[in-house]
Every structure is written in C-alpha cells, then in structure tokens.
Coordinates of C-alpha atoms in Angstrom, one line a residue:
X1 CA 67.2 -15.6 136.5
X2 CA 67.7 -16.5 140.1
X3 CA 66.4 -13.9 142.5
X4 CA 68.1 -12.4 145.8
X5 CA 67.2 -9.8 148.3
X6 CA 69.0 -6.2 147.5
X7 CA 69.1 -2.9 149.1
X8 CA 70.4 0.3 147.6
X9 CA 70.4 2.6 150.7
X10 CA 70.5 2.4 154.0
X11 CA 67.3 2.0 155.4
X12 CA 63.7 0.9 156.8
X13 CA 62.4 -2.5 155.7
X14 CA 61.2 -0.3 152.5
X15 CA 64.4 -0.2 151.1
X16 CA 64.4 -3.9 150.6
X17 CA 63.9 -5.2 147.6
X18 CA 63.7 -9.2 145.8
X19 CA 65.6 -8.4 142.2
X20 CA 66.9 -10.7 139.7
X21 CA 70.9 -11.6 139.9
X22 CA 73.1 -13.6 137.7
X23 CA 73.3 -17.2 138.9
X24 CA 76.5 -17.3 141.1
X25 CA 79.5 -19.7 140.2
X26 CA 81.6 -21.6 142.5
X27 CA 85.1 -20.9 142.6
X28 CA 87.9 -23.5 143.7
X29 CA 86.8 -24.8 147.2
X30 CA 83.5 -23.7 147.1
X31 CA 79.9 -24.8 146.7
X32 CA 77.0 -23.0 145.1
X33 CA 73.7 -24.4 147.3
X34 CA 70.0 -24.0 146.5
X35 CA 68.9 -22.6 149.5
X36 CA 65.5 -24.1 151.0
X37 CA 65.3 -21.9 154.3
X38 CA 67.1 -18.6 155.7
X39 CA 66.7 -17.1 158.9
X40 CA 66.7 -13.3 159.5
X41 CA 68.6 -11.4 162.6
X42 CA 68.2 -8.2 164.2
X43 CA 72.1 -7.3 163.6
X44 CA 71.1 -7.8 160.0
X45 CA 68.4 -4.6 160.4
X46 CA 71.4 -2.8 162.5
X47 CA 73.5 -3.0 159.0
X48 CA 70.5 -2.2 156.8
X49 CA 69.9 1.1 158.8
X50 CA 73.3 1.9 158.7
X51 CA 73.7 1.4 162.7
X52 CA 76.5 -0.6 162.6
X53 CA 78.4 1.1 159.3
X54 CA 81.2 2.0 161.1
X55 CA 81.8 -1.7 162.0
X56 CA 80.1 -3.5 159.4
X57 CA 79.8 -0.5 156.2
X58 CA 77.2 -2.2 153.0
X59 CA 78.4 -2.1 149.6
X60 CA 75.5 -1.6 147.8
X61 CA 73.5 -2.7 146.3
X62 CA 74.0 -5.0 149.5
X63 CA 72.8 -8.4 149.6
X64 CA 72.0 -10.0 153.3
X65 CA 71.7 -13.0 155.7
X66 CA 74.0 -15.5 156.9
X67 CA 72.1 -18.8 158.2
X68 CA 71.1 -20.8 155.4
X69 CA 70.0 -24.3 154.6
X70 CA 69.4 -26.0 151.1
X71 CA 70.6 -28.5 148.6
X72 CA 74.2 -29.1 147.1
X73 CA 73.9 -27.5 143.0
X74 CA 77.1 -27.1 141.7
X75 CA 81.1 -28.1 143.3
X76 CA 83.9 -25.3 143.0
X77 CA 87.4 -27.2 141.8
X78 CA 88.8 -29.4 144.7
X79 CA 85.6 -30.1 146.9
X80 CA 85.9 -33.7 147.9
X81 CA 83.7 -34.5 151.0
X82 CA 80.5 -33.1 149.4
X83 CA 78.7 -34.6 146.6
X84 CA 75.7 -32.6 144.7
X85 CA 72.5 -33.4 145.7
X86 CA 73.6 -33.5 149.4
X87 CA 71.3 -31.8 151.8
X88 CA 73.5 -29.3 153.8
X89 CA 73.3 -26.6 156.8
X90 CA 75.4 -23.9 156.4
X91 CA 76.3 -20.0 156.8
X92 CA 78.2 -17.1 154.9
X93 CA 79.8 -14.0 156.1
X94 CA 79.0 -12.2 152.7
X95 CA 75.7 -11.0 153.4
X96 CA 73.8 -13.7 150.6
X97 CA 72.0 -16.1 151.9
X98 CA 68.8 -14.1 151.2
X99 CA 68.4 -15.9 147.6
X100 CA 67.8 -18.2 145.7
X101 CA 71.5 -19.7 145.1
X102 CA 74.1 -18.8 147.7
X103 CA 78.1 -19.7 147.0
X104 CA 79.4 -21.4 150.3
X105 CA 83.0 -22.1 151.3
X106 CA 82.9 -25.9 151.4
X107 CA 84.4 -25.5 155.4
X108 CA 81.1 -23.4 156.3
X109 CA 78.8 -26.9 155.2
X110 CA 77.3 -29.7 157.4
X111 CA 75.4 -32.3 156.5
X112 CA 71.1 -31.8 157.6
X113 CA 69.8 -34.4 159.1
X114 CA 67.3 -36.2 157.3
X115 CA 64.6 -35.5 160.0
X116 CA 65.1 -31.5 160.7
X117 CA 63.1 -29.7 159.2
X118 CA 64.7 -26.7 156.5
X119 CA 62.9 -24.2 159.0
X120 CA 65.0 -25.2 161.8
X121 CA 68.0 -25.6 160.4
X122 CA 67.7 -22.9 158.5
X123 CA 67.3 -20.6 161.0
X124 CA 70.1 -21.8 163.3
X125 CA 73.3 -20.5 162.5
X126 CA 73.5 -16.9 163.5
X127 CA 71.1 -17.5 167.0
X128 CA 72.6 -21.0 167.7
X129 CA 76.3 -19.9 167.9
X130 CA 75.4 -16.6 169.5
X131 CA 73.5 -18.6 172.6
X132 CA 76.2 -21.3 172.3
X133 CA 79.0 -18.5 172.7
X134 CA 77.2 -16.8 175.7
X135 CA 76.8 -20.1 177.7
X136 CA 80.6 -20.7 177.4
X137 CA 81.6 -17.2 177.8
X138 CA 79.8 -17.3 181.7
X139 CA 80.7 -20.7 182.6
X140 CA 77.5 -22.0 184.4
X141 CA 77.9 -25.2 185.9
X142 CA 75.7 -27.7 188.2
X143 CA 74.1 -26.1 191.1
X144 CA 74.7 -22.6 190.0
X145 CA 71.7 -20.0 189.3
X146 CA 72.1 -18.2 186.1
X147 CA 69.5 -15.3 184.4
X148 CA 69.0 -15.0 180.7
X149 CA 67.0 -12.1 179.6
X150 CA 65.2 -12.5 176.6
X151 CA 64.9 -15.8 177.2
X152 CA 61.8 -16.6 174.6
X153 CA 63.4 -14.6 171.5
X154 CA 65.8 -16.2 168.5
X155 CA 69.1 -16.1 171.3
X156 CA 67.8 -16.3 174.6
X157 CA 65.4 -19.4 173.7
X158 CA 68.4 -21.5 172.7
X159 CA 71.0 -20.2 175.3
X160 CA 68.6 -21.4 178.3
X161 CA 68.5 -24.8 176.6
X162 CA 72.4 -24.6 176.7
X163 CA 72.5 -23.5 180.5
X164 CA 70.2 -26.0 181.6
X165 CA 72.4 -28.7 179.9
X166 CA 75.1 -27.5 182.1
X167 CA 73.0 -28.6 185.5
X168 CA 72.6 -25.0 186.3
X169 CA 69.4 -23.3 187.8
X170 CA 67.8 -21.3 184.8
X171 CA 65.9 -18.4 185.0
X172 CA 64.7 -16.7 182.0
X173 CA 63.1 -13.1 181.8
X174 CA 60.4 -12.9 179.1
X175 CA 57.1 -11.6 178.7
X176 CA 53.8 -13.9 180.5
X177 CA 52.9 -15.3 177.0
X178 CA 56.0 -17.3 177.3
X179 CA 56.2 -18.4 180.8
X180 CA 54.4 -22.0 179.8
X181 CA 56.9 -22.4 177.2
X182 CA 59.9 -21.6 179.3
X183 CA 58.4 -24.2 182.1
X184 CA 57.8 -26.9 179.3
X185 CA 62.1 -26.5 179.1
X186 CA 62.6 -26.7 182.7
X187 CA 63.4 -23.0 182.9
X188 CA 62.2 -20.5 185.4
X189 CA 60.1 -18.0 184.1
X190 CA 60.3 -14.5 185.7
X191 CA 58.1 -11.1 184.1
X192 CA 59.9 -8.6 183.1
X193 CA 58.9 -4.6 183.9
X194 CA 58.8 -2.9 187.5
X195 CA 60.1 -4.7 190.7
X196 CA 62.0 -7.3 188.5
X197 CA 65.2 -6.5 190.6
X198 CA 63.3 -7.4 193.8
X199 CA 61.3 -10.2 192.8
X200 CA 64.9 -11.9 191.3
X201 CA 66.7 -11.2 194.6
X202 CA 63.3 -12.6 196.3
X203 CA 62.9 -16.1 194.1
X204 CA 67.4 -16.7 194.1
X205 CA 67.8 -15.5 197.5
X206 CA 70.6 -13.4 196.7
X207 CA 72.7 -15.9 194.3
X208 CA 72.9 -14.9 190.5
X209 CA 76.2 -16.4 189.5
X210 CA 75.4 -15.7 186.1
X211 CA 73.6 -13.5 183.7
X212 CA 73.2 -13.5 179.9
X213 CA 71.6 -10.5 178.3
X214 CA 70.3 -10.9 174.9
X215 CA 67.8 -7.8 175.1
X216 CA 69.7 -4.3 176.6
X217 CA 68.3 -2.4 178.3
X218 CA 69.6 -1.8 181.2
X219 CA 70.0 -5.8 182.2
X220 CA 74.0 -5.5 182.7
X221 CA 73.8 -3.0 185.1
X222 CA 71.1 -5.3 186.9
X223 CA 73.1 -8.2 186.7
X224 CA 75.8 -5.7 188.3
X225 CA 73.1 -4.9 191.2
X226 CA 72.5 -8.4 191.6
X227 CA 76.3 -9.2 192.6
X228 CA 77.3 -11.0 189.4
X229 CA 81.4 -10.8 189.3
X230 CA 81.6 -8.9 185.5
X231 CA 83.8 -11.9 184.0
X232 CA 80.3 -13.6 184.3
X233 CA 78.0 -11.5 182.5
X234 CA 77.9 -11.5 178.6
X235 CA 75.6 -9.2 176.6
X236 CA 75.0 -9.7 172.9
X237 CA 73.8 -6.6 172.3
X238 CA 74.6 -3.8 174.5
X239 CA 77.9 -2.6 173.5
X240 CA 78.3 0.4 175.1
X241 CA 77.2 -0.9 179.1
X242 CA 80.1 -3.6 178.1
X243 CA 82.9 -1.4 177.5
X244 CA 82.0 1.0 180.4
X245 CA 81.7 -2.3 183.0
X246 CA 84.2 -4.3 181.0
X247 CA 81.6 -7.2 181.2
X248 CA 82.1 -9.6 177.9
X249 CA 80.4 -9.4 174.2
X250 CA 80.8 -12.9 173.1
X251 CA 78.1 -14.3 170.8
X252 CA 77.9 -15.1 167.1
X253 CA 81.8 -14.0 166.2
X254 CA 82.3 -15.8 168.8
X255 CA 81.1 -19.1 168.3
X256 CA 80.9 -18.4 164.1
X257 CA 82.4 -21.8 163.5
X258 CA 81.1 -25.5 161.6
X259 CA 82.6 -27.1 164.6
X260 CA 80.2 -25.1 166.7
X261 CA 77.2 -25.8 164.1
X262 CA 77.7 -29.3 163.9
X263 CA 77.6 -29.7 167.6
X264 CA 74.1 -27.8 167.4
X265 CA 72.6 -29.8 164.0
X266 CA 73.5 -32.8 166.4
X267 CA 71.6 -31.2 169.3
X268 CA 68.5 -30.4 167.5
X269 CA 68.5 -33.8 165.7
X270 CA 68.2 -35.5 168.9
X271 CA 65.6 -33.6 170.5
X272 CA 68.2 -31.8 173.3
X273 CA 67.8 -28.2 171.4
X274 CA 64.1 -27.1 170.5
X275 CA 64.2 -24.5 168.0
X276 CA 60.8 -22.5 167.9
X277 CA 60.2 -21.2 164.4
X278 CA 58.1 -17.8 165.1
X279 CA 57.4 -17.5 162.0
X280 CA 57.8 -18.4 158.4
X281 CA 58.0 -16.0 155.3
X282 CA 58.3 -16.7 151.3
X283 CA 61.4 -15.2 149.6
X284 CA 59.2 -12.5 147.8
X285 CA 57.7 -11.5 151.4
X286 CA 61.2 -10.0 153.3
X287 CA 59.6 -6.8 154.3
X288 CA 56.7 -8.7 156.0
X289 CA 59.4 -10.7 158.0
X290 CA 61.5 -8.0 159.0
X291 CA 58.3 -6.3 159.8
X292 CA 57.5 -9.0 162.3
X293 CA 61.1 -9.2 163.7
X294 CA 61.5 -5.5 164.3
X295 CA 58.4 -5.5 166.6
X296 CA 60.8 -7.4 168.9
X297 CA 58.5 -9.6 170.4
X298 CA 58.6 -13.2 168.6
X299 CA 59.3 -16.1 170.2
X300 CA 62.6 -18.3 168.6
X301 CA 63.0 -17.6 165.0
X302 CA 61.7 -16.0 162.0
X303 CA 62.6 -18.1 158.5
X304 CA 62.6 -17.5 154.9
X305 CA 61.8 -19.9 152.9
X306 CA 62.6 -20.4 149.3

C-alpha cells in the first residue's frame, strides 16, 4: 500500500508518523500524481502543534504539506490538457502532499521543466508564492531601498530575488554565514542582533521605503522606527504586530494561485530565481526534516523526497 505522513494529536515532530493508506482515486477534474519531491513549511508545524487550530483546526488523523512535484498516474473524468506520464509542479490545500500519491485538482498543475530539478520544484510552491505575494504587496520599484528580514531562509531568499528584479536597492538581514550568498544575488547583506537599527539608518541614510518581514520579531516595529509608511510593510508571520499597526499580511493566500506558480517554474527555469535546497530528506525521515526546520536557521528550503 502507498504510504503518507499522519498525525493523530497535536504535537512535536514525535507525533508524526509514515503509515500505510489506501491508494487515492481521482474524481472528475482531478489528477492523482506520484509525487517525486515535497517541501515542508513552518506554518505546517504551527497546525501540527495546534497553534493555528482556531484558523486552520486538523482532522485527524491529519495528513500534511502543500508543495509538491511528481509524475501524472491516473486522470479524474474530464481532464483534457494533461496526459499521464506528464511531469508536473503542483500544490493542494488538503494537507497531502506528504505521500506517496497525492489527488490534485487539474487547475493546481503546471507542467516541470525538463531541466529543474524535483528538489526545486518541489519545494516552491508554499515559499515562492509567499515571497511573490510580499514583493507585490510593498510595491518596490527602481531606485527605491527595501529590507527583507530573513532574507537567507525558504521566503526571504526568494523575495529578495523578486525585489531585486524590480530595480530596487536590496538589503537582506540574515545571519554572517549567509552574507556571501546574499552578495552572489546582488543583495546587501546586513547582521542581525544589537545596533541593527543604527547600522540600517547608517548604511540607507535614512531611506527604507520598504520592508518585508519574514522572521517576527520585533522587525515591523523596526521597519515603523525606520519611517516606512505601514501600507509598505508586509509580515508573513507576525500576526498580532500587523493588526495592532494595521501593516499588511499578504503571503502564500495571497499569491496561492497556478498563475502565480507558472510565472515562478518559468523564473527558476531560466536561471532568474535560485532556489537553495537546504536540505533534502526521504519520505520515511519527516521527523529528521522537521527537526532541521524548527531550528530555524536553514538557508532556502528543506525537501522530501519520495
């Protein structure tokens, strides 16, 4: 039998589990794919540990992921454009792509380029649309400066690739072991920790028309301090400092959408998006990746492979 990753509680990474599930059929206008590569997300942890239940609550057992990327199995009834055999990148919003064999609406499928790797597209779904919805949602544009903290994890590595191709001034806040990367993508790297304020006001001269925070932390009410109007400043993850400043939350619900995905596959394919693969993991090995992820230091994305 095919094999998925469950969890019967909520949780620590100890609660999931790789158990053996009936192989799932497509129904009309879907596709059931063989997945080749997943990618894990910290919002996925939030729902395991019940952090998000009142938003997102888990039926269990729960299944998880959304990113995906594998080969056309089986065709639901009136699926046209897609042939089995076809090698497709793709997401869900049912929390299955963790398996084996995932059922995809048709709509949710692009075609994979012949020379991306599974890894990469794989893993670009959930971070790719989350970074491409940020970008848009502060509007930087040629000659502007704009600060993306987290810049070296699964988001913030892909959103200052997205700013730069805007012609704005990037800055990206990350830890020292990723300042040569960040420079290698025309970014400019800044450490994070004590006197960041001072040493961003010192190296922009006062101008920060944008900010992107993909960390927490405290980084909207910097970008606050730094003058940054609050139409301009999107978090992804801190919730609560957004509805007290009224700054925006757009990210993956955001930009959830193949249009959005195809622009990306396109993106990578040509070399304009690098997509750092922290990490790779087997199927069987889910605790070890979440394991990894959770010590929220990795640089681009962590990937199941199946």
């Amino acid at each position: 039998m095919p094999q998925a990753v469950r969890y019967g509680e909520h949780g620590g990474i100890e609660v999931l589990q790789l158990a053996e599930v009936p192989r799932p059929a497509p129904e009309s206008g879907q596709v059931l794919v063989r997945v080749r590569a997943a990618g894990i997300n910290p919002g996925e942890t939030k729902i395991r540990v019940g952090a998000l239940a009142e938003r997102w609550p888990s039926t269990f057992p729960s299944g998880q992921g959304s990113d995906l990327a594998g080969v056309v199995a089986e065709l639901g009834a009136d699926v046209e454009e897609i042939q089995v055999g076809d090698e497709v990148v793709g997401f869900v919003h049912t929390r299955s792509s963790h398996a084996e064999y995932v059922v995809v609406p048709a709509e949710h499928l692009v075609p994979k380029p012949s020379g991306l790797s599974w890894e990469v597209a794989g893993g670009l779904f959930v971070a790719g649309t989350t970074a491409y919805a940020a970008v848009g949602a502060v509007c930087p544009r040629e000659g502007e400066t704009i600060v993306v903290s987290g810049a070296a994890g699964g988001v913030g590595s892909l959103a200052v690739q997205l700013a730069k191709l805007t012609g704005a001034t990037v800055i990206g806040i990350a830890g020292e072991a990723n300042h040569e990367w960040l420079r290698e993508h025309d970014v400019v790297p800044i450490a994070y920790g004590e006197g960041l304020e001072e040493r961003l006001r010192e190296l922009t001269g006062d101008q920060v028309h944008a900010f992107i925070d993909t960390y927490g932390d405290g980084y909207v009410e910097l970008a606050l301090r730094l003058g940054v109007y609050p139409g301009r400043i999107d978090t992804v993850v801190d919730f609560a400092a957004a509805e007290t400043y009224r700054v925006k939350t757009e990210g993956n619900i955001a930009g959830a959408s193949a249009e959005v995905l195809r622009d990306l596959v396109a993106l990578a394919d040509k070399g304009l998006l690098d997509v750092p693969i922290a990490a790779t993991y087997p199927l069987a090995e889910v605790q070890a990746a979440y394991r990894e992820l959770e010590q929220g230091h990795t640089r681009g994305k962590i990937v199941l492979t199946v």
